[in-house]
Coordinates of C-alpha atoms and ligand atoms in Angstrom, one line a residue:
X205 CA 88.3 41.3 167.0
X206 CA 86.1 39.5 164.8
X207 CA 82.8 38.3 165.9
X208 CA 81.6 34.6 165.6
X209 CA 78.2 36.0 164.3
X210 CA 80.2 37.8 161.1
X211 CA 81.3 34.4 160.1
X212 CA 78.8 32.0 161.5
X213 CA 78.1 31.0 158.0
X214 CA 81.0 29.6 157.7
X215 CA 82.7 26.6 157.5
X216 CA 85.9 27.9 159.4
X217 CA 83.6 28.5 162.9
X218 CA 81.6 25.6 162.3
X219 CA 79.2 26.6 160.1
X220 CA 77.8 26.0 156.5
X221 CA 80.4 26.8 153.6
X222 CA 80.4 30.3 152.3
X223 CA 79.6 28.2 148.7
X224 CA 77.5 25.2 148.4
X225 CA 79.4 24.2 144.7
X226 CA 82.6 24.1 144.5
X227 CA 84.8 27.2 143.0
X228 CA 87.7 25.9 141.2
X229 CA 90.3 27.5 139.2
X230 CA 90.8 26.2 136.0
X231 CA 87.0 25.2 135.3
X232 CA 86.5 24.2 131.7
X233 CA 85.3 26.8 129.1
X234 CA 82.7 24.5 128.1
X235 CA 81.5 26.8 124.6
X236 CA 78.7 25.6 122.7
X237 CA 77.3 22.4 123.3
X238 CA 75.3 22.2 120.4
X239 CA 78.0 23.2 117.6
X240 CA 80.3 20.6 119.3
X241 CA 77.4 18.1 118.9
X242 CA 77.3 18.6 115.4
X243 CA 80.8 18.6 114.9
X244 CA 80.6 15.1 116.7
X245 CA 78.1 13.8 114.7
X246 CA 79.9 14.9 111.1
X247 CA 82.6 13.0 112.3
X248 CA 80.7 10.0 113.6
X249 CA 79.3 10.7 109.9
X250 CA 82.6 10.8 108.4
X251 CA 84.2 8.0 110.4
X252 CA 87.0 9.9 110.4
X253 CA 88.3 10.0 113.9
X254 CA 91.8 11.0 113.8
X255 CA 95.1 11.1 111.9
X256 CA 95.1 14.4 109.6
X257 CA 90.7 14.5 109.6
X258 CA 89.6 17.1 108.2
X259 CA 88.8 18.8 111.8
X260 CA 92.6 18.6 112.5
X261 CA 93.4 20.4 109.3
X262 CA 90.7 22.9 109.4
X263 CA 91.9 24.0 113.0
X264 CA 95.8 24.5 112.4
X265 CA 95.0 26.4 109.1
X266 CA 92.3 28.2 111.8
X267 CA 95.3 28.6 114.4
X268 CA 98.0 30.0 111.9
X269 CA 95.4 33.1 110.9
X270 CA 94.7 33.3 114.6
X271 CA 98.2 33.7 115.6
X272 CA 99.9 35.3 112.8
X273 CA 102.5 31.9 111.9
X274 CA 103.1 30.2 109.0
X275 CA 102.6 26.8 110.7
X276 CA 100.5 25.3 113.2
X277 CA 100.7 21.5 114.3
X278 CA 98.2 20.2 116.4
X279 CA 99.0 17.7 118.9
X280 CA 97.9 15.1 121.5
X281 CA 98.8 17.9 124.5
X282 CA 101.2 20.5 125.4
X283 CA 104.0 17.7 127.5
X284 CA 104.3 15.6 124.1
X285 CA 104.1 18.9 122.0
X286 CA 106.8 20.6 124.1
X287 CA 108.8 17.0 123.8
X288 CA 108.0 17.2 120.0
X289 CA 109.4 20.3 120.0
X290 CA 113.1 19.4 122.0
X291 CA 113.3 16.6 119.7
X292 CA 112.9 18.3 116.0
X293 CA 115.0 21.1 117.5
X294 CA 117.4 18.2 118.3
X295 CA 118.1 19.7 121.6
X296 CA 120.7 18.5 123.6
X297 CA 122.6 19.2 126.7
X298 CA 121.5 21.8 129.0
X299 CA 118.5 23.9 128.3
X300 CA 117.6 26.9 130.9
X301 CA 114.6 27.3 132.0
X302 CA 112.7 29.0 134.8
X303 CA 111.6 26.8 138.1
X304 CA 108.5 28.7 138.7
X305 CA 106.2 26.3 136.0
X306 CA 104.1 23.6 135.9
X307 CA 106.5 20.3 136.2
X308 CA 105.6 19.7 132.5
X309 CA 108.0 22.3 131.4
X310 CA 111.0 20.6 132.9
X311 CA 109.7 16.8 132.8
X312 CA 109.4 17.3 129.1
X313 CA 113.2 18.3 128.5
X314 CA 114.4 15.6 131.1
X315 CA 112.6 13.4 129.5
X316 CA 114.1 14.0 126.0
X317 CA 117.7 13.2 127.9
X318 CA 118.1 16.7 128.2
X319 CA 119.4 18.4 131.6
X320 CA 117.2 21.5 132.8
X321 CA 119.2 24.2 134.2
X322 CA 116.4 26.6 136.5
X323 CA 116.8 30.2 136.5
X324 CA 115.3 32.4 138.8
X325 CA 112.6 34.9 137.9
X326 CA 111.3 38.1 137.3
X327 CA 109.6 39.1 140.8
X328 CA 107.0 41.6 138.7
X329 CA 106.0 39.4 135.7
X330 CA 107.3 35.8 137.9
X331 CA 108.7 35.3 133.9
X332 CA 112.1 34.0 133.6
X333 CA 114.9 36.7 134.8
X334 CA 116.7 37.3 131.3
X335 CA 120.0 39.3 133.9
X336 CA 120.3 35.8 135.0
X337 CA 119.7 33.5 132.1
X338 CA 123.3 35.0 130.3
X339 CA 125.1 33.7 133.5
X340 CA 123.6 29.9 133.4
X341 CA 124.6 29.5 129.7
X342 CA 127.8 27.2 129.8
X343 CA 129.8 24.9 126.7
X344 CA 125.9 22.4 127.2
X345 CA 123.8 25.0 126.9
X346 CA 121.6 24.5 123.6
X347 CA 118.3 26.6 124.3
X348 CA 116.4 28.9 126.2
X349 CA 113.3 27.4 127.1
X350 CA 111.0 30.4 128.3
X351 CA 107.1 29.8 129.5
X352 CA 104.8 33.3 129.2
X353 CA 103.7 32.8 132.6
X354 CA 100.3 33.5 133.6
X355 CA 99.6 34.8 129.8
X356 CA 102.0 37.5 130.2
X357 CA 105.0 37.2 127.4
X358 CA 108.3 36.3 129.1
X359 CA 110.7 38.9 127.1
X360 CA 110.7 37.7 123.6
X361 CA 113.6 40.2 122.6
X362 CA 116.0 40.3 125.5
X363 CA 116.1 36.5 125.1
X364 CA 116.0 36.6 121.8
X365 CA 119.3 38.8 122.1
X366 CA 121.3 36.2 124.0
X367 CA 120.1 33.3 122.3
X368 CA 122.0 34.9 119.2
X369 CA 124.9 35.8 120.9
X370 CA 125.6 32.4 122.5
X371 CA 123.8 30.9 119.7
X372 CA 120.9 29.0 121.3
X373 CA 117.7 27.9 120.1
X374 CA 114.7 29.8 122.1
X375 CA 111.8 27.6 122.4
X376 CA 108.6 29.2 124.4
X377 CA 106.1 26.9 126.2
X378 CA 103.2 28.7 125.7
X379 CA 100.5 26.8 127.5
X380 CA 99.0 30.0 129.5
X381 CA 99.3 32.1 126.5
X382 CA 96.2 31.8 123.6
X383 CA 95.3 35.1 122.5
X384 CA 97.6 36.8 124.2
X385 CA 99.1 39.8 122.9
X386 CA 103.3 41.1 123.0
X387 CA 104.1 44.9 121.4
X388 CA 100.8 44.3 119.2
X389 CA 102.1 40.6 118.1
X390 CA 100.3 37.5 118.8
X391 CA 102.2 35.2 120.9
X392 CA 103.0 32.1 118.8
X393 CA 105.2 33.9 116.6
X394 CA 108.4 33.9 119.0
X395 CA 111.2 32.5 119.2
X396 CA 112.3 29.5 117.2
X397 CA 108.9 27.5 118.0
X398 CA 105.8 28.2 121.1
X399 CA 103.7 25.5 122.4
X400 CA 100.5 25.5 123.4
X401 CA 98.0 23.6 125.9
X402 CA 94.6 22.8 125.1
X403 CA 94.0 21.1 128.2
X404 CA 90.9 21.1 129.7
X405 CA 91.8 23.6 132.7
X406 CA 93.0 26.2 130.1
X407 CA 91.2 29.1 128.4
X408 CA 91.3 27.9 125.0
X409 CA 90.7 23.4 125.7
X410 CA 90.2 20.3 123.1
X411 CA 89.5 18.2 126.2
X412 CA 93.0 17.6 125.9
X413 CA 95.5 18.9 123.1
X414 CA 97.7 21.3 122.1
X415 CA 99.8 23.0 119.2
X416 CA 103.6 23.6 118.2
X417 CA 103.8 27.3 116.1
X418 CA 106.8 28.4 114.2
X419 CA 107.9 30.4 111.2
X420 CA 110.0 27.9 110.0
X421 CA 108.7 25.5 107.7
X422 CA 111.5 23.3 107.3
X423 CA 111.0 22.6 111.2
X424 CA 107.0 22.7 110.7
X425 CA 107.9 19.7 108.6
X426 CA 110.0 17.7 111.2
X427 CA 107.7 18.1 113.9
X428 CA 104.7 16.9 111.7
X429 CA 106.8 13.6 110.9
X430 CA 107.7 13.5 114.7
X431 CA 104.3 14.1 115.4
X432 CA 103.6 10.8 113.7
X433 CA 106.0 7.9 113.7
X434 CA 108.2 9.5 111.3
X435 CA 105.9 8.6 108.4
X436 CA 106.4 10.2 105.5
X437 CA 104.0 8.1 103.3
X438 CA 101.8 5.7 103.5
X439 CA 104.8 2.9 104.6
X440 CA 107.5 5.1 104.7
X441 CA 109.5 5.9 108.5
X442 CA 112.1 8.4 107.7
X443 CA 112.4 9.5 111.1
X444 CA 111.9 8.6 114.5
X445 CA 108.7 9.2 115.6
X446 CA 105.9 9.2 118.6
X447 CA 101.8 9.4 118.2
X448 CA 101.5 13.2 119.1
X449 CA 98.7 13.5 117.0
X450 CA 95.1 15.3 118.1
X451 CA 92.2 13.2 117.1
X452 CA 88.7 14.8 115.7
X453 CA 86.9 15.2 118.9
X454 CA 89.7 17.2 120.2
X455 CA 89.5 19.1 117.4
X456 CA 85.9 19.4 117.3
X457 CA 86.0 21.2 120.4
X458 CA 88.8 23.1 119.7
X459 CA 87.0 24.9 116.5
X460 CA 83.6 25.1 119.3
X461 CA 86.0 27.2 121.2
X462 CA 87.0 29.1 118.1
X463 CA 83.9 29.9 117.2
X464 CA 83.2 31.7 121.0
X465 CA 86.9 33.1 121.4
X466 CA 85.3 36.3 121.6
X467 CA 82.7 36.0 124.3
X468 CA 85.4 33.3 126.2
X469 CA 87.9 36.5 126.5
X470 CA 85.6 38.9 127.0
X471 CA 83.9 36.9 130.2
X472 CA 87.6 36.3 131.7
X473 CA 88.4 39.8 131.0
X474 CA 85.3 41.4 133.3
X475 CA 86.5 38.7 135.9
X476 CA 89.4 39.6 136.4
X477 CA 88.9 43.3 136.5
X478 CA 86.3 42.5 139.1
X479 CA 89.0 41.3 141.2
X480 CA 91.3 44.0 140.6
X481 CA 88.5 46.7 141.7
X482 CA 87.3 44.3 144.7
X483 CA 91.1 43.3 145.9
X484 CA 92.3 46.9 145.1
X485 CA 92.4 47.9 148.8
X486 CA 93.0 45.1 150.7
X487 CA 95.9 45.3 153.1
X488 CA 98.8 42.2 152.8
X489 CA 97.5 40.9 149.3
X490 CA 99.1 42.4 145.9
X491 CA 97.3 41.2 142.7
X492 CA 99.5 40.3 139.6
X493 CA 98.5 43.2 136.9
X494 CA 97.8 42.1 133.9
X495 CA 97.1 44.4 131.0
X496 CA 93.2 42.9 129.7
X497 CA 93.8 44.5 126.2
X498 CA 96.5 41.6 125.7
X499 CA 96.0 38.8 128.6
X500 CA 93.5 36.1 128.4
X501 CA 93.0 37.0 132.3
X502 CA 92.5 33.3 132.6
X503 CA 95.1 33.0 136.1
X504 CA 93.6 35.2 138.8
X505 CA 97.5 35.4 140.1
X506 CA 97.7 37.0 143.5
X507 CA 100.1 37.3 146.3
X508 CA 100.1 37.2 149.8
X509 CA 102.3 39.4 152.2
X510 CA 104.5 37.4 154.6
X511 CA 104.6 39.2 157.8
X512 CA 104.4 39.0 161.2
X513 CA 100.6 38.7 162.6
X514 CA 99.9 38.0 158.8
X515 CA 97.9 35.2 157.7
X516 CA 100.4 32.6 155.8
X517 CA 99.0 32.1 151.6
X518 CA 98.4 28.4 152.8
X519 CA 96.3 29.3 155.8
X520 CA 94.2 31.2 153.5
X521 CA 94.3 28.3 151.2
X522 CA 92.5 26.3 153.9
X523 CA 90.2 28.6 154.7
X524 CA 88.6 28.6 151.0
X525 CA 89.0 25.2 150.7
X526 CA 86.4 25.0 154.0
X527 CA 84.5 27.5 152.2
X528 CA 84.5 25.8 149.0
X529 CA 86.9 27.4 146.9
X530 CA 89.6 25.4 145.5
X531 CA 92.2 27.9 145.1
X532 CA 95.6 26.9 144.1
X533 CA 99.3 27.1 145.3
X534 CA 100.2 27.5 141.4
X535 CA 103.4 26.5 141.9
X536 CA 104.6 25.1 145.1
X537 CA 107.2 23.9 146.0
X538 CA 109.3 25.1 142.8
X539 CA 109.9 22.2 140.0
X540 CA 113.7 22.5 141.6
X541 CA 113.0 21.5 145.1
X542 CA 110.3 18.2 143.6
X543 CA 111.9 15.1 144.2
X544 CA 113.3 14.0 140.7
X545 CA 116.0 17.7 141.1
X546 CA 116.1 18.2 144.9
X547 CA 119.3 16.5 144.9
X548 CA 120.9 18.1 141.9
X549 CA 123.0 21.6 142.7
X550 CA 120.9 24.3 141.2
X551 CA 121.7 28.4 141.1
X552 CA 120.0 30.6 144.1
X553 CA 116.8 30.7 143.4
X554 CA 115.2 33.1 145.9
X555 CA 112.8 34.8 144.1
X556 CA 110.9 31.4 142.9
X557 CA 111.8 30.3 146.8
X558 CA 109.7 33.1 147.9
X559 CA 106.7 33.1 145.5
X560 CA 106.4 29.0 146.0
X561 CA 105.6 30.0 149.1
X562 CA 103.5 33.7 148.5
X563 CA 101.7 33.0 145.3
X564 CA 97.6 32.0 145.4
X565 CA 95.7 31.3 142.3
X566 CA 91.7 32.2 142.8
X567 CA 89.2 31.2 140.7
X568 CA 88.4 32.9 137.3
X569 CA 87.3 32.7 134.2
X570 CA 83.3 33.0 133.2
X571 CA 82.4 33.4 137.3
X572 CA 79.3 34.7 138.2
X573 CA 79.8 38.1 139.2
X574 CA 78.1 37.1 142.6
X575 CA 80.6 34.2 143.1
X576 CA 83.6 36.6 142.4
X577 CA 82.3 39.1 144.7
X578 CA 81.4 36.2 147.7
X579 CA 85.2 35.2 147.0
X580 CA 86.3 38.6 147.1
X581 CA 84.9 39.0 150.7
X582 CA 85.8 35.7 152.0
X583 CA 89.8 36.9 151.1
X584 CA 89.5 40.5 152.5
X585 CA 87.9 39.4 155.3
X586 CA 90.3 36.7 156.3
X587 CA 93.1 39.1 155.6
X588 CA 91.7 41.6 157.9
X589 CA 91.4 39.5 161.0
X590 CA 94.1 37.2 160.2
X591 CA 94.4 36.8 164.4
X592 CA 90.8 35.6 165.0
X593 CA 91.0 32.9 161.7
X594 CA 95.1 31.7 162.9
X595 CA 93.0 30.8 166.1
X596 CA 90.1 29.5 164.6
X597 CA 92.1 27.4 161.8
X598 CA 94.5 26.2 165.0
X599 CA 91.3 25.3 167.0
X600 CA 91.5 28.1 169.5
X601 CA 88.3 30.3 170.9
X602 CA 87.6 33.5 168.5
Ligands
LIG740 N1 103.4 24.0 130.6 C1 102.7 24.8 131.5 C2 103.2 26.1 131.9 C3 101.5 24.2 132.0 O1 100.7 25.0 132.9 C4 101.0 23.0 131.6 C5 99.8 22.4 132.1 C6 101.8 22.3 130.6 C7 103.0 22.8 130.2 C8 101.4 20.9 130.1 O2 100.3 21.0 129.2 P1 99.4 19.7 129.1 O3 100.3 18.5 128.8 O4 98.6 19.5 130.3 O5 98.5 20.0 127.9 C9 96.4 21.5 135.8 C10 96.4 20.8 134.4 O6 96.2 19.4 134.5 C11 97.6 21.1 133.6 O7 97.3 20.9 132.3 C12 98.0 22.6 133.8 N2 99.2 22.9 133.1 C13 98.2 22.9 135.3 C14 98.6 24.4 135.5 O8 96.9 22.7 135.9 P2 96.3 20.3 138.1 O9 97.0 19.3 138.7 O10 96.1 21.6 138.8 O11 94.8 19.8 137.6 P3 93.6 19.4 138.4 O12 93.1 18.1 137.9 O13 93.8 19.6 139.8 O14 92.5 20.5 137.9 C15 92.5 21.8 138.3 C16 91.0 22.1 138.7 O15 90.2 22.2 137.6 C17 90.4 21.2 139.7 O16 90.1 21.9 140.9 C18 89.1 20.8 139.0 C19 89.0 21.6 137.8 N3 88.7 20.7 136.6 C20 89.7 20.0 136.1 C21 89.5 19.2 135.0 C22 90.6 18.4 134.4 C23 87.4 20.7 136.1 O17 86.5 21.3 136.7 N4 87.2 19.9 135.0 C24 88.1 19.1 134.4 O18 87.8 18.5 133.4 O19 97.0 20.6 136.7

């Protein structure tokens, strides 16, 4: 049994946290301060702050080259992109989509009046299950909406394959996926259009922001008129319209993070094979693989074995939070069971039921290696005396 001494550092027995700062996933890549200062000034300068400025335009021609597509529109952030995107696509209907996603994904197609059908997922890759899309695809069903979970492309040409056959757009949200690599392909260049988020928590952030990516220009075109009021001149509304558009200092940052895309990948990568070394042998935890030469690596995805004398994910959850680590239950419950779909009739979902409840998100991105390593042992060692920390977590003598 574990000893109080081994752990009298910690906040679990009473003592100081393991971590005096707060570890969080999904800390800011901040890049360089400087360059973004002088982008800020140039546009203080210009005093051009949004609408088309010349940072806006400089960053979706930047974007394109980055990810191989014929058009990039920049927008205000990856829900209004993603609604953008339903809109110009003039989805209808049902669209399927998996439940194991942020609530954006589904919020932005219920929002556009459109009904989101969940499908389970992939229990490898926790990417949509394209066996089980074909069977959810009904006389409503207009799209596939598919989200490259945790950076890892959710299978562009099986989906691809039964969008043709029942004739369905496929739209990607593509808000984990920057720089990520498919079969040597950028993702951005799938489907009929991918969306990205630039939020602040992601590895490639404008603050807030985001981008819509397609091939097809006559689409690029709606979704730039979408993207503002529907203008198509200077007093001429063609369409209907929202204000999707980024502004300069979004922008600004964006081309910052540009600029370091590099270094930015390169730190995530070394984190996350720091993990995968460190977490390699430690029983009742599996970490999600992801292949560096093509991942961002900016979700540290792991999960946790459910088992009798186990420790549960969310008792380990509590135990970092005492010790200062914010990890996350990326995503619990599933969007399903959240209270604007609990009371609709969905398909079995059991392999999303079971991750909601498995899945734990550790920090990443540019950690100190020391951090990584102090996080490292805090896990292991709470999985290996899972007994001593129930008792401790329930109040009970170690
Ligand atoms: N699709 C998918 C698959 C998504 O994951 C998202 C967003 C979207 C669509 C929608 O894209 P956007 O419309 O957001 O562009 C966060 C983000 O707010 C959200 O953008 C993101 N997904 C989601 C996965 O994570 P929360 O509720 O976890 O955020 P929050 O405020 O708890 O922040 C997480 C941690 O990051 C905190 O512990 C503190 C730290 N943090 C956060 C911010 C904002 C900082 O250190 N600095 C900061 O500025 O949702």
């Amino acid at each position: 049994m574990i000893s109080k001494s081994d752990w009298r550092d910690l906040a679990v027995f009473g003592g100081s946290p393991a971590f005096a700062e707060p570890q969080h996933v999904g800390r800011p890549n901040l890049g360089d301060r400087e360059a973004f200062l002088r982008r800020v000034g140039d546009a203080f300068d210009r005093a051009r702050l949004t609408n088309d400025g010349p940072f806006v335009l400089e960053l979706e021609s930047s974007l394109a080259a980055e990810f191989g597509v014929r058009n990039c529109v920049a927008v205000c952030n990856g829900t209004v992109g993603l609604e953008i995107a339903i809109k110009a696509l003039d989805l209808r209907g049902e669209v399927i989509v998996p439940s194991f996603t942020f609530a954006a994904t589904a919020h932005a197609l219920e929002w556009m009046g459109v009904t989101p059908v969940f499908c389970d997922v992939e229990p490898e890759t926790h990417n949509l299950d394209p066996a089980r899309v074909e069977a959810l695809v009904t006389a409503r069903t207009t799209a596939i909406l598919g989200v490259h979970l945790w950076g890892q492309a959710c299978s562009p040409e099986r989906l691809a394959e039964i969008a043709l056959r029942h004739d369905l757009r496929l739209v990607y949200d593509a808000a984990h996926a920057f720089a990520c690599d498919h079969g040597g392909r950028r993702i951005g260049g799938f489907g009929d259009a991918e969306v990205f988020s630039f939020h602040a928590t992601k590895f490639f952030n404008s603050f807030e922001g985001g981008a819509i990516t397609t091939d097809d220009d006559e689409l690029a075109g709606r979704l730039r008129l979408m993207r503002n009021f529907g203008f198509a001149g200077l007093d001429q509304v063609i369409e209907i319209g929202t204000n999707g558009k980024m502004n300069e200092i979004s922008a600004a940052m964006a081309l910052t993070q540009l600029d370091g895309l590099g270094a930015l990948l390169a730190a995530n990568r070394r984190t996350y094979l720091q993990y995968q070394d460190r977490l390699a042998d430690v029983p009742g935890l599996r970490l999600i693989p992801l292949d560096p030469t093509a991942n961002n690596c900016q979700y540290i995805v792991a999960e946790i074995d459910v088992r009798p004398g186990g420790l549960t994910r969310d008792a380990i959850v509590e135990i970092l939070r005492r010790e200062n680590v914010l990890a996350r239950r990326y995503f619990c419950p599933g969007i399903h069971r959240s209270a604007p779909y609990r009371k609709r009739s969905h398909a079995p979902l059991p392999v999303t039921e079971r991750l909601a409840e498995t899945v734990l998100v550790l920090p990443g991105g540019a950690l100190d290696p020391t951090a990584v390593d102090g996080i490292c042992s805090l896990v292991e060692l709470a999985l290996r005396n899972a007994e001593a920390i129930e008792a401790a977590l329930s109040g009970g003598m170690v």
